[in-house]
Short mmCIF file of C-alpha atoms in Angstrom, two decimals:
data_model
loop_
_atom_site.label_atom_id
_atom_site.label_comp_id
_atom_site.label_asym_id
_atom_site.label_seq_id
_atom_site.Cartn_x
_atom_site.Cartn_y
_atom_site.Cartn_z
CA UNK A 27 391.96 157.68 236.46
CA UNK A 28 388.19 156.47 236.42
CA UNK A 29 385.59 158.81 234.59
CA UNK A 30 382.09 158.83 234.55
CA UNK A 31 379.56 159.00 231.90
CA UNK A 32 376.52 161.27 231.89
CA UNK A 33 373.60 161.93 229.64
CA UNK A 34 370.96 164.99 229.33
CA UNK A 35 369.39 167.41 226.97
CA UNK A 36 370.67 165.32 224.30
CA UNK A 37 374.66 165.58 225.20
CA UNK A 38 376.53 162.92 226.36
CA UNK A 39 379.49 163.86 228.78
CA UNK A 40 382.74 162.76 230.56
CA UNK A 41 383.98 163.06 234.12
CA UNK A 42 387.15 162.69 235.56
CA UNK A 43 386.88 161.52 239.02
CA UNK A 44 389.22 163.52 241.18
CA UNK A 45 391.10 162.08 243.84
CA UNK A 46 391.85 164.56 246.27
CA UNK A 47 390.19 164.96 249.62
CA UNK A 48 387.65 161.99 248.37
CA UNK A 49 385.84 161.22 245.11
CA UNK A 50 384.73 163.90 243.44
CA UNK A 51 383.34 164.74 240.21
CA UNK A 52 385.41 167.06 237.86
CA UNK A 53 384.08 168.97 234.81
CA UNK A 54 385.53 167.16 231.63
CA UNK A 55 384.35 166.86 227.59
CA UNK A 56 381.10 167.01 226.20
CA UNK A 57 380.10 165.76 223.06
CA UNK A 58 377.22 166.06 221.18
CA UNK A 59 374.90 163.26 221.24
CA UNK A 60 373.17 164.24 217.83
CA UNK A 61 373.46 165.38 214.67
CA UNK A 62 372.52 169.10 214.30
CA UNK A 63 368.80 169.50 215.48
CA UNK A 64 366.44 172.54 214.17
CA UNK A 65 364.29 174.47 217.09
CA UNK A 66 361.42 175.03 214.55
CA UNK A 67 360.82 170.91 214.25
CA UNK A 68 359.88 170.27 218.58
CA UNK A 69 358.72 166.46 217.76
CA UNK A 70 362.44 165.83 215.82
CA UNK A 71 364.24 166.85 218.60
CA UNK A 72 362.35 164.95 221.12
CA UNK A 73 361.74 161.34 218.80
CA UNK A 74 365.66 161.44 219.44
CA UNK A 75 366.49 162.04 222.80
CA UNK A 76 368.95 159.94 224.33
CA UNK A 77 367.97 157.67 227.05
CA UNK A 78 370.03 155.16 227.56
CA UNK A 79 374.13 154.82 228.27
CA UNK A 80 377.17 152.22 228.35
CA UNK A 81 380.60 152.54 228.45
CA UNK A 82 382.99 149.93 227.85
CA UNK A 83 386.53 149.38 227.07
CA UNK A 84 386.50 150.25 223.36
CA UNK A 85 384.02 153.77 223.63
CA UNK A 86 380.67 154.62 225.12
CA UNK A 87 377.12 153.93 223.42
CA UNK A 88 373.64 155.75 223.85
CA UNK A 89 370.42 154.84 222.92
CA UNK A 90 367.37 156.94 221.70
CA UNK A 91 363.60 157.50 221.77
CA UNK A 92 363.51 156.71 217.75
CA UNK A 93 365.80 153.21 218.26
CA UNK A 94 369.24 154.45 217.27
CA UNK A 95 371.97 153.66 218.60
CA UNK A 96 375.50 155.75 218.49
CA UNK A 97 378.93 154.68 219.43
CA UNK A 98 381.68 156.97 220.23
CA UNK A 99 385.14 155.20 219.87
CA UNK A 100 388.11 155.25 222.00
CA UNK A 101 389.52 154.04 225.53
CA UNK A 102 388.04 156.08 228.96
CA UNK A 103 388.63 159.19 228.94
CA UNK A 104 389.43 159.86 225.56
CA UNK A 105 385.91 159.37 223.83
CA UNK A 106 384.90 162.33 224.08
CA UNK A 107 387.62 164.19 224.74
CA UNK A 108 388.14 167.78 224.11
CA UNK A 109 389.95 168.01 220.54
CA UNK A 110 389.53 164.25 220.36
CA UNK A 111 385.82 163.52 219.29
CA UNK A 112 384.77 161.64 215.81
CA UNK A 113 381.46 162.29 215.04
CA UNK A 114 380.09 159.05 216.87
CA UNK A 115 379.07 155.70 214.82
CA UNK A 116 375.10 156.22 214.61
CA UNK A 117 373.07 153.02 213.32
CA UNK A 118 368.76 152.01 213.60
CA UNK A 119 368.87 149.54 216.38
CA UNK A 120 365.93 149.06 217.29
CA UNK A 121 361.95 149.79 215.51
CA UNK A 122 361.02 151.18 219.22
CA UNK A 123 362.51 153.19 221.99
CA UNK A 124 366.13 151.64 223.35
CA UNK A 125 365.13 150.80 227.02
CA UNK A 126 368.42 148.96 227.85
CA UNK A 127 372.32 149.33 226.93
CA UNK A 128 375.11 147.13 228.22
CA UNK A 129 378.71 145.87 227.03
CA UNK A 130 379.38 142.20 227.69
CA UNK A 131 383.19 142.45 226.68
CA UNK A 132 383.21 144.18 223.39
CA UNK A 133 380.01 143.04 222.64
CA UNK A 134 377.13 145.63 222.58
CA UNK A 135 373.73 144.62 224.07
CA UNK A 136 370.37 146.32 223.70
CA UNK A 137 366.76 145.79 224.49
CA UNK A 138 363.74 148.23 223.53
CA UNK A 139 359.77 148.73 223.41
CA UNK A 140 359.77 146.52 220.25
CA UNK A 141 360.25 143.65 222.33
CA UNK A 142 364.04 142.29 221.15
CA UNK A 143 366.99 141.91 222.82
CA UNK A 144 370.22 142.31 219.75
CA UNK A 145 374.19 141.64 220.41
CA UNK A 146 376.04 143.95 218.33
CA UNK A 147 379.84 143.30 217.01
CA UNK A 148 382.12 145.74 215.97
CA UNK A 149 382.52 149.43 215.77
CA UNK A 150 386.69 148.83 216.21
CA UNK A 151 388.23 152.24 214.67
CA UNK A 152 384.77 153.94 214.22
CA UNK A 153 383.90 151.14 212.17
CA UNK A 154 380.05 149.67 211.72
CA UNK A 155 377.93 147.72 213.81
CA UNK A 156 376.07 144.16 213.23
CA UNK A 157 373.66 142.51 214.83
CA UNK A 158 375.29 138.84 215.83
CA UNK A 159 372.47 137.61 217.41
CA UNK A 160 368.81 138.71 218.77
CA UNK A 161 366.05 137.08 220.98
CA UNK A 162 362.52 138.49 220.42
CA UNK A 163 361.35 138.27 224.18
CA UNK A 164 357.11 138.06 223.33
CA UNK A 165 356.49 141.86 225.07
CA UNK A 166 358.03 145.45 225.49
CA UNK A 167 361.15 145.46 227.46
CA UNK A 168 362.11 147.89 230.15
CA UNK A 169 365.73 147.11 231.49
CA UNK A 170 368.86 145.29 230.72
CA UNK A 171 371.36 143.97 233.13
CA UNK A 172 374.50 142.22 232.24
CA UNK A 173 376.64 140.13 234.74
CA UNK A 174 380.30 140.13 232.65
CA UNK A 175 381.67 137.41 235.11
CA UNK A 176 379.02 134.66 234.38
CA UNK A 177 377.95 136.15 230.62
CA UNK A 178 374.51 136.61 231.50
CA UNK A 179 372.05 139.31 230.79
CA UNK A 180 368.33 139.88 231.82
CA UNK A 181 365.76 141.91 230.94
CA UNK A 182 362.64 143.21 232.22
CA UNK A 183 359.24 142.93 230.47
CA UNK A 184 355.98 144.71 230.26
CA UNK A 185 354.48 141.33 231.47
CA UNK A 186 356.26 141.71 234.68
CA UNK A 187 358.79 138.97 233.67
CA UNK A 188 362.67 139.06 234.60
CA UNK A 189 364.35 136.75 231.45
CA UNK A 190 367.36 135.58 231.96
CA UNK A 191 369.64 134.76 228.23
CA UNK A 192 372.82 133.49 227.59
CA UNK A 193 374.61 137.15 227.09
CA UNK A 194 376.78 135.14 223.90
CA UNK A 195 373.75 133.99 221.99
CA UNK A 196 370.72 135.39 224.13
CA UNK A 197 369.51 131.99 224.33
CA UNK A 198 366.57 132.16 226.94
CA UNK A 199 368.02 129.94 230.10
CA UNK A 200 365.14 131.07 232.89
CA UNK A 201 362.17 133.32 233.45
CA UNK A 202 360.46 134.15 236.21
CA UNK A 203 356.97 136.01 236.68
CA UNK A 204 357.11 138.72 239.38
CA UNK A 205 354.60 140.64 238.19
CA UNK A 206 350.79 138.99 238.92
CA UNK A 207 348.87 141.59 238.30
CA UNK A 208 348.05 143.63 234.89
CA UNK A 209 350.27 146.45 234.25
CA UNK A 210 353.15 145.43 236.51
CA UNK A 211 355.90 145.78 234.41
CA UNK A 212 360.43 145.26 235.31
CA UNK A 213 361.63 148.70 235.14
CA UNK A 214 365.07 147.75 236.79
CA UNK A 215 367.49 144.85 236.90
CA UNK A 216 370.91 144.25 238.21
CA UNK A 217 373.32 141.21 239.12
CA UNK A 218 375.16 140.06 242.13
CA UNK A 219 378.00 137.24 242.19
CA UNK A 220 378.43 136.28 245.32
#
């Protein structure tokens, strides 16, 4: 069965996709995306909001406002689910806000404000996370996009650049400007193999 992935007010949840009459969402588990947050402390709560989501074959990751980065472990459907959750892997990615989560196989990309692009390794069993490889991209980046069949990723830039790396070693292997004009930045990106 396929399930779906959702993040807001700081909870990550899972859908089962029903397939009677059509596709339709079904209520499933919720986990929570953060460690236990205080009302009385406002700015706490909101330097960690989660804004960013993957899933992949080995668990689903979220990024935050304050450049963590959390990985819950386990095949779909079963990361979060109900009786089932491990408090989720939680690691500093990233010196700025995570703009960009993808899995390129069991590989863990991310991008952020601070300008870098990092592959991350591991997290098998709930285990840690390490940075493999990282590309600092010259400007604040706004979206990642990952094309599994051809192992590429790109990214969008404050500059109004689309970079395309090698998703393996994120080697830069083109860039284009589609931005001319100051302020146009790449909030978006996404592949097609045709």
């Amino acid at each position: 069965e396929p399930f779906a992935y959702s993040i807001g007010c700081n909870r990550v949840r899972e859908w089962g996709l029903a397939r009677a009459r059509g596709t339709a969402f079904a209520a499933g588990a919720e986990g929570a995306g953060l460690e236990p947050q205080s009302a009385s402390n406002p700015a706490e709560v909101r330097g960690r909001d989660i804004l960013r989501l993957a899933a992949g074959d080995a668990g689903v990751a979220a990024g935050s406002v304050d450049g963590a980065l959390r990985f819950w472990a386990g095949a779909r459907g079963s990361a979060l689910g109900a009786g089932r959750q491990a408090p989720p892997t939680r690691w500093q990615g990233h010196e700025g806000r995570v703009t960009g989560l993808a899995f390129c196989g069991a590989a863990l990309l991310s991008c952020s404000l601070d300008g870098r692009v990092r592959r991350w390794m591991g997290g098998v069993g709930g285990g840690s996370w390490e940075a493999y490889a990282e590309a600092d991209l010259g400007a604040r980046l706004h979206a990642l996009s990952v094309c599994a069949q051809t192992s590429l990723a790109c990214c969008g830039t404050s500059e109004g650049d689309v970079v395309a790396l090698d998703a393996r070693t994120l080697a830069e292997v083109g860039r284009v400007s589609v931005g001319a004009r100051v302020g146009a930045l790449v909030s978006g990106a996404a592949w097609l193999v045709a």
